[in-house]
PDB file of C-alpha atoms in Angstrom:
ATOM      1  CA  MET A 362      72.491 129.434  73.134  1.00  0.00           C
ATOM      2  CA  SER A 363      70.752 126.199  74.108  1.00  0.00           C
ATOM      3  CA  ASP A 364      72.583 123.528  75.341  1.00  0.00           C
ATOM      4  CA  MET A 365      69.843 120.956  73.611  1.00  0.00           C
ATOM      5  CA  ASN A 366      71.797 121.387  70.194  1.00  0.00           C
ATOM      6  CA  ILE A 367      73.476 118.606  68.456  1.00  0.00           C
ATOM      7  CA  VAL A 368      75.594 119.475  65.161  1.00  0.00           C
ATOM      8  CA  CYS A 369      75.321 116.501  62.610  1.00  0.00           C
ATOM      9  CA  LEU A 370      78.100 116.559  59.963  1.00  0.00           C
ATOM     10  CA  ASP A 371      78.779 114.288  57.121  1.00  0.00           C
ATOM     11  CA  MET A 372      82.312 113.076  56.946  1.00  0.00           C
ATOM     12  CA  GLU A 373      83.519 112.329  53.438  1.00  0.00           C
ATOM     13  CA  GLY A 374      83.617 115.268  51.305  1.00  0.00           C
ATOM     14  CA  VAL A 375      82.980 117.679  54.224  1.00  0.00           C
ATOM     15  CA  LEU A 376      86.024 116.649  56.949  1.00  0.00           C
ATOM     16  CA  VAL A 377      87.902 114.349  54.901  1.00  0.00           C
ATOM     17  CA  PRO A 378      88.455 113.557  51.089  1.00  0.00           C
ATOM     18  CA  GLU A 379      86.320 110.734  49.462  1.00  0.00           C
ATOM     19  CA  ILE A 380      87.966 107.561  50.685  1.00  0.00           C
ATOM     20  CA  TRP A 381      86.396 105.514  47.526  1.00  0.00           C
ATOM     21  CA  ILE A 382      88.043 108.244  45.146  1.00  0.00           C
ATOM     22  CA  ALA A 383      91.402 108.104  46.871  1.00  0.00           C
ATOM     23  CA  PHE A 384      91.106 104.383  46.505  1.00  0.00           C
ATOM     24  CA  ALA A 385      90.325 104.492  42.853  1.00  0.00           C
ATOM     25  CA  GLU A 386      93.435 106.706  42.229  1.00  0.00           C
ATOM     26  CA  ALA A 387      95.786 104.502  44.388  1.00  0.00           C
ATOM     27  CA  THR A 388      94.578 101.304  42.347  1.00  0.00           C
ATOM     28  CA  GLY A 389      94.077 103.074  38.976  1.00  0.00           C
ATOM     29  CA  ILE A 390      90.295 101.870  38.908  1.00  0.00           C
ATOM     30  CA  PRO A 391      88.428 104.896  37.594  1.00  0.00           C
ATOM     31  CA  GLU A 392      85.060 102.938  38.061  1.00  0.00           C
ATOM     32  CA  LEU A 393      85.478 103.248  41.980  1.00  0.00           C
ATOM     33  CA  LYS A 394      85.549 107.048  41.707  1.00  0.00           C
ATOM     34  CA  LYS A 395      81.449 106.823  41.751  1.00  0.00           C
ATOM     35  CA  THR A 396      80.235 108.220  44.939  1.00  0.00           C
ATOM     36  CA  THR A 397      76.676 109.051  46.505  1.00  0.00           C
ATOM     37  CA  ARG A 398      76.836 112.460  44.506  1.00  0.00           C
ATOM     38  CA  ASP A 399      76.633 110.360  41.383  1.00  0.00           C
ATOM     39  CA  GLU A 400      74.420 107.465  42.634  1.00  0.00           C
ATOM     40  CA  PRO A 401      71.792 108.412  45.031  1.00  0.00           C
ATOM     41  CA  ASP A 402      70.866 104.751  45.754  1.00  0.00           C
ATOM     42  CA  TYR A 403      73.506 103.679  48.371  1.00  0.00           C
ATOM     43  CA  ASP A 404      72.738  99.962  48.097  1.00  0.00           C
ATOM     44  CA  LYS A 405      73.196 100.056  44.363  1.00  0.00           C
ATOM     45  CA  LEU A 406      76.488 101.893  44.766  1.00  0.00           C
ATOM     46  CA  MET A 407      77.839  99.812  47.485  1.00  0.00           C
ATOM     47  CA  LYS A 408      77.176  96.230  45.237  1.00  0.00           C
ATOM     48  CA  TYR A 409      78.577  98.094  42.300  1.00  0.00           C
ATOM     49  CA  ARG A 410      81.670  98.647  44.550  1.00  0.00           C
ATOM     50  CA  LEU A 411      81.879  95.200  46.058  1.00  0.00           C
ATOM     51  CA  ASP A 412      81.565  93.524  42.570  1.00  0.00           C
ATOM     52  CA  ILE A 413      84.567  95.702  41.295  1.00  0.00           C
ATOM     53  CA  LEU A 414      86.719  94.822  44.387  1.00  0.00           C
ATOM     54  CA  LYS A 415      86.005  91.175  43.814  1.00  0.00           C
ATOM     55  CA  GLN A 416      86.961  91.135  40.170  1.00  0.00           C
ATOM     56  CA  HIS A 417      90.129  92.917  40.909  1.00  0.00           C
ATOM     57  CA  ASN A 418      90.990  90.733  43.938  1.00  0.00           C
ATOM     58  CA  LEU A 419      91.089  93.479  46.329  1.00  0.00           C
ATOM     59  CA  GLY A 420      90.017  93.502  50.054  1.00  0.00           C
ATOM     60  CA  LEU A 421      89.835  95.620  53.300  1.00  0.00           C
ATOM     61  CA  LYS A 422      93.616  95.495  53.881  1.00  0.00           C
ATOM     62  CA  GLU A 423      94.442  97.235  50.574  1.00  0.00           C
ATOM     63  CA  ILE A 424      91.498  99.944  51.307  1.00  0.00           C
ATOM     64  CA  GLN A 425      92.996 100.520  54.739  1.00  0.00           C
ATOM     65  CA  GLU A 426      96.565 101.077  53.311  1.00  0.00           C
ATOM     66  CA  THR A 427      94.990 103.789  51.306  1.00  0.00           C
ATOM     67  CA  ILE A 428      93.129 105.285  54.255  1.00  0.00           C
ATOM     68  CA  ALA A 429      96.134 105.402  56.262  1.00  0.00           C
ATOM     69  CA  LYS A 430      97.615 107.982  53.874  1.00  0.00           C
ATOM     70  CA  ILE A 431      94.476 110.290  53.840  1.00  0.00           C
ATOM     71  CA  ASP A 432      94.715 113.386  56.028  1.00  0.00           C
ATOM     72  CA  PRO A 433      91.677 115.262  56.991  1.00  0.00           C
ATOM     73  CA  MET A 434      90.847 118.219  54.486  1.00  0.00           C
ATOM     74  CA  PRO A 435      93.014 121.698  55.453  1.00  0.00           C
ATOM     75  CA  GLY A 436      91.267 123.350  58.285  1.00  0.00           C
ATOM     76  CA  ALA A 437      88.889 120.591  59.167  1.00  0.00           C
ATOM     77  CA  LYS A 438      90.486 119.391  62.396  1.00  0.00           C
ATOM     78  CA  GLU A 439      90.573 123.241  63.534  1.00  0.00           C
ATOM     79  CA  PHE A 440      87.015 123.521  62.669  1.00  0.00           C
ATOM     80  CA  LEU A 441      85.720 120.517  64.639  1.00  0.00           C
ATOM     81  CA  ASP A 442      88.120 121.656  67.388  1.00  0.00           C
ATOM     82  CA  GLU A 443      86.359 124.955  67.655  1.00  0.00           C
ATOM     83  CA  LEU A 444      82.918 123.643  67.036  1.00  0.00           C
ATOM     84  CA  ARG A 445      83.170 121.223  69.891  1.00  0.00           C
ATOM     85  CA  LYS A 446      84.135 123.896  72.190  1.00  0.00           C
ATOM     86  CA  ILE A 447      80.858 125.180  71.580  1.00  0.00           C
ATOM     87  CA  THR A 448      78.282 122.480  71.363  1.00  0.00           C
ATOM     88  CA  GLN A 449      78.011 118.688  70.760  1.00  0.00           C
ATOM     89  CA  VAL A 450      78.861 117.155  67.358  1.00  0.00           C
ATOM     90  CA  ILE A 451      78.154 113.854  65.782  1.00  0.00           C
ATOM     91  CA  ILE A 452      79.634 112.962  62.574  1.00  0.00           C
ATOM     92  CA  LEU A 453      77.074 110.758  60.606  1.00  0.00           C
ATOM     93  CA  SER A 454      78.357 108.991  57.735  1.00  0.00           C
ATOM     94  CA  ASP A 455      77.507 106.152  55.326  1.00  0.00           C
ATOM     95  CA  THR A 456      80.806 104.989  55.618  1.00  0.00           C
ATOM     96  CA  PHE A 457      82.038 101.693  57.534  1.00  0.00           C
ATOM     97  CA  THR A 458      83.587 101.546  61.180  1.00  0.00           C
ATOM     98  CA  GLN A 459      86.478  99.944  59.693  1.00  0.00           C
ATOM     99  CA  PHE A 460      87.284 102.761  57.141  1.00  0.00           C
ATOM    100  CA  GLY A 461      86.056 105.567  59.784  1.00  0.00           C
ATOM    101  CA  MET A 462      88.098 104.779  62.767  1.00  0.00           C
ATOM    102  CA  PRO A 463      91.707 105.807  61.558  1.00  0.00           C
ATOM    103  CA  LEU A 464      90.272 109.196  60.258  1.00  0.00           C
ATOM    104  CA  MET A 465      88.708 109.794  63.550  1.00  0.00           C
ATOM    105  CA  GLU A 466      92.006 109.347  65.196  1.00  0.00           C
ATOM    106  CA  LYS A 467      93.462 112.320  62.833  1.00  0.00           C
ATOM    107  CA  LEU A 468      90.441 114.449  63.725  1.00  0.00           C
ATOM    108  CA  GLY A 469      90.877 114.179  67.422  1.00  0.00           C
ATOM    109  CA  TRP A 470      88.284 111.208  68.226  1.00  0.00           C
ATOM    110  CA  PRO A 471      84.974 113.026  67.528  1.00  0.00           C
ATOM    111  CA  THR A 472      81.874 110.489  67.836  1.00  0.00           C
ATOM    112  CA  LEU A 473      81.136 108.739  64.498  1.00  0.00           C
ATOM    113  CA  PHE A 474      77.858 107.216  63.860  1.00  0.00           C
ATOM    114  CA  CYS A 475      78.317 104.809  60.751  1.00  0.00           C
ATOM    115  CA  ASN A 476      77.707 101.351  59.235  1.00  0.00           C
ATOM    116  CA  THR A 477      79.923  98.153  59.383  1.00  0.00           C
ATOM    117  CA  LEU A 478      81.329  95.938  56.827  1.00  0.00           C
ATOM    118  CA  GLU A 479      81.219  92.216  56.648  1.00  0.00           C
ATOM    119  CA  VAL A 480      84.708  90.966  56.103  1.00  0.00           C
ATOM    120  CA  ALA A 481      85.642  87.166  55.432  1.00  0.00           C
ATOM    121  CA  GLU A 482      88.867  85.705  57.137  1.00  0.00           C
ATOM    122  CA  ASN A 483      90.800  86.290  54.010  1.00  0.00           C
ATOM    123  CA  GLY A 484      89.957  90.019  54.009  1.00  0.00           C
ATOM    124  CA  GLU A 485      87.449  89.849  50.997  1.00  0.00           C
ATOM    125  CA  ILE A 486      84.567  92.446  51.813  1.00  0.00           C
ATOM    126  CA  THR A 487      81.588  90.069  51.445  1.00  0.00           C
ATOM    127  CA  GLY A 488      78.898  92.615  52.313  1.00  0.00           C
ATOM    128  CA  TYR A 489      77.995  95.467  54.731  1.00  0.00           C
ATOM    129  CA  LYS A 490      75.461  96.023  57.408  1.00  0.00           C
ATOM    130  CA  MET A 491      73.611  99.350  57.407  1.00  0.00           C
ATOM    131  CA  ARG A 492      73.035 100.506  60.823  1.00  0.00           C
ATOM    132  CA  VAL A 493      69.348 101.772  60.104  1.00  0.00           C
ATOM    133  CA  ASP A 494      67.622 102.323  56.779  1.00  0.00           C
ATOM    134  CA  LYS A 495      68.175 106.063  55.731  1.00  0.00           C
ATOM    135  CA  SER A 496      70.616 106.293  58.669  1.00  0.00           C
ATOM    136  CA  LYS A 497      71.359 110.048  58.650  1.00  0.00           C
ATOM    137  CA  TYR A 498      67.714 111.424  58.395  1.00  0.00           C
ATOM    138  CA  SER A 499      66.837 108.506  60.899  1.00  0.00           C
ATOM    139  CA  THR A 500      69.366 109.500  63.361  1.00  0.00           C
ATOM    140  CA  VAL A 501      68.427 113.114  63.240  1.00  0.00           C
ATOM    141  CA  LYS A 502      64.717 112.194  63.842  1.00  0.00           C
ATOM    142  CA  ALA A 503      65.768 110.186  66.614  1.00  0.00           C
ATOM    143  CA  LEU A 504      67.994 112.799  68.479  1.00  0.00           C
ATOM    144  CA  GLN A 505      65.011 115.210  68.001  1.00  0.00           C
ATOM    145  CA  SER A 506      62.590 112.719  69.611  1.00  0.00           C
ATOM    146  CA  VAL A 507      64.751 112.672  72.724  1.00  0.00           C
ATOM    147  CA  GLY A 508      64.727 116.501  73.036  1.00  0.00           C
ATOM    148  CA  PHE A 509      67.609 117.722  71.116  1.00  0.00           C
ATOM    149  CA  GLU A 510      67.486 120.152  68.313  1.00  0.00           C
ATOM    150  CA  THR A 511      69.737 119.411  65.144  1.00  0.00           C
ATOM    151  CA  ILE A 512      71.908 121.285  63.058  1.00  0.00           C
ATOM    152  CA  ALA A 513      73.005 119.697  59.993  1.00  0.00           C
ATOM    153  CA  ALA A 514      75.606 120.003  57.272  1.00  0.00           C
ATOM    154  CA  GLY A 515      76.748 117.753  54.121  1.00  0.00           C
ATOM    155  CA  ASP A 516      77.576 117.573  50.536  1.00  0.00           C
ATOM    156  CA  SER A 517      75.568 115.122  48.929  1.00  0.00           C
ATOM    157  CA  HIS A 518      72.220 113.477  48.090  1.00  0.00           C
ATOM    158  CA  ASN A 519      72.072 111.183  51.118  1.00  0.00           C
ATOM    159  CA  ASP A 520      72.770 114.397  53.344  1.00  0.00           C
ATOM    160  CA  LEU A 521      69.512 116.354  52.324  1.00  0.00           C
ATOM    161  CA  GLY A 522      67.287 114.410  54.441  1.00  0.00           C
ATOM    162  CA  MET A 523      69.230 115.271  57.653  1.00  0.00           C
ATOM    163  CA  ILE A 524      69.573 118.951  56.387  1.00  0.00           C
ATOM    164  CA  GLN A 525      65.973 119.438  55.633  1.00  0.00           C
ATOM    165  CA  ALA A 526      64.738 117.702  58.834  1.00  0.00           C
ATOM    166  CA  SER A 527      66.994 119.729  60.896  1.00  0.00           C
ATOM    167  CA  LYS A 528      66.322 123.314  62.559  1.00  0.00           C
ATOM    168  CA  ALA A 529      68.958 124.707  60.346  1.00  0.00           C
ATOM    169  CA  GLY A 530      71.004 122.998  57.597  1.00  0.00           C
ATOM    170  CA  PHE A 531      73.763 123.815  55.272  1.00  0.00           C
ATOM    171  CA  LEU A 532      75.333 122.199  52.141  1.00  0.00           C
ATOM    172  CA  PHE A 533      79.255 122.343  52.466  1.00  0.00           C
ATOM    173  CA  LYS A 534      81.528 121.687  49.491  1.00  0.00           C
ATOM    174  CA  SER A 535      78.742 120.430  47.623  1.00  0.00           C
ATOM    175  CA  THR A 536      78.211 119.993  43.594  1.00  0.00           C
ATOM    176  CA  GLU A 537      76.762 122.754  41.408  1.00  0.00           C
ATOM    177  CA  GLN A 538      73.907 120.435  40.442  1.00  0.00           C
ATOM    178  CA  ILE A 539      72.975 119.853  44.384  1.00  0.00           C
ATOM    179  CA  LYS A 540      73.224 123.404  45.019  1.00  0.00           C
ATOM    180  CA  LYS A 541      71.038 124.380  41.859  1.00  0.00           C
ATOM    181  CA  ASP A 542      68.340 121.553  42.839  1.00  0.00           C
ATOM    182  CA  ASN A 543      68.094 122.810  46.349  1.00  0.00           C
ATOM    183  CA  PRO A 544      68.172 126.635  46.147  1.00  0.00           C
ATOM    184  CA  ASP A 545      66.548 127.142  49.682  1.00  0.00           C
ATOM    185  CA  ILE A 546      69.510 125.466  51.372  1.00  0.00           C
ATOM    186  CA  LYS A 547      72.515 127.836  52.136  1.00  0.00           C
ATOM    187  CA  ALA A 548      75.726 126.602  50.600  1.00  0.00           C
ATOM    188  CA  PHE A 549      79.208 127.243  51.892  1.00  0.00           C
ATOM    189  CA  GLU A 550      82.736 126.293  50.807  1.00  0.00           C
ATOM    190  CA  GLU A 551      84.966 127.600  53.777  1.00  0.00           C
ATOM    191  CA  TYR A 552      84.929 126.300  57.109  1.00  0.00           C
ATOM    192  CA  ASP A 553      84.947 129.559  58.802  1.00  0.00           C
ATOM    193  CA  GLU A 554      81.805 130.401  57.052  1.00  0.00           C
ATOM    194  CA  LEU A 555      80.060 127.207  58.034  1.00  0.00           C
ATOM    195  CA  LEU A 556      81.193 127.750  61.486  1.00  0.00           C
ATOM    196  CA  GLU A 557      79.573 131.229  61.553  1.00  0.00           C
ATOM    197  CA  ALA A 558      76.340 130.031  60.116  1.00  0.00           C
ATOM    198  CA  ILE A 559      76.179 127.282  62.782  1.00  0.00           C
ATOM    199  CA  LYS A 560      76.865 129.754  65.740  1.00  0.00           C
ATOM    200  CA  LYS A 561      74.102 131.980  64.516  1.00  0.00           C
ATOM    201  CA  ALA A 562      71.657 129.012  64.298  1.00  0.00           C
ATOM    202  CA  LEU A 563      72.585 127.538  67.878  1.00  0.00           C
TER     203      LEU A 563
END
């Protein structure tokens, strides 16, 4: 086992439920259920979401109230705890610090690399700042450039870059369509299967 490995995991859909779907259910606004599984263009998706929030006069506080009620998926914390005993783990997410931090607390404070929201004093979300273009893929390439080997797992369109760029990569709890479009990527539904696959790849 090499100690030069870093496992890069997506957050939403892999370790915690999709935040926007939970918020769509809490507010009764079905349009907010769209995720990166449905819209691969993240910029387009975020502009669409921010427009809807503005129309309904909803801001950061309301979303954080929903996030406070979200728990990690059953088995996610145990999976992470086991994984972090044997290797370094970074969670790479296109979410925002303001959303992700309360969930990191419930997962035992793993490292999270994500983006940040621009929030006005009245709590209105006015925009967002992406950490870097193609953040998951760029981060994996950057880790490799400083001597690490990466193993990646995710569920969505925006995870494919980091999965394909890694020495081993897996789909986890993905959609039938994404699995069908990427038959060369092993797909798992259970944490213990994913843990075994990562251990073998280490």
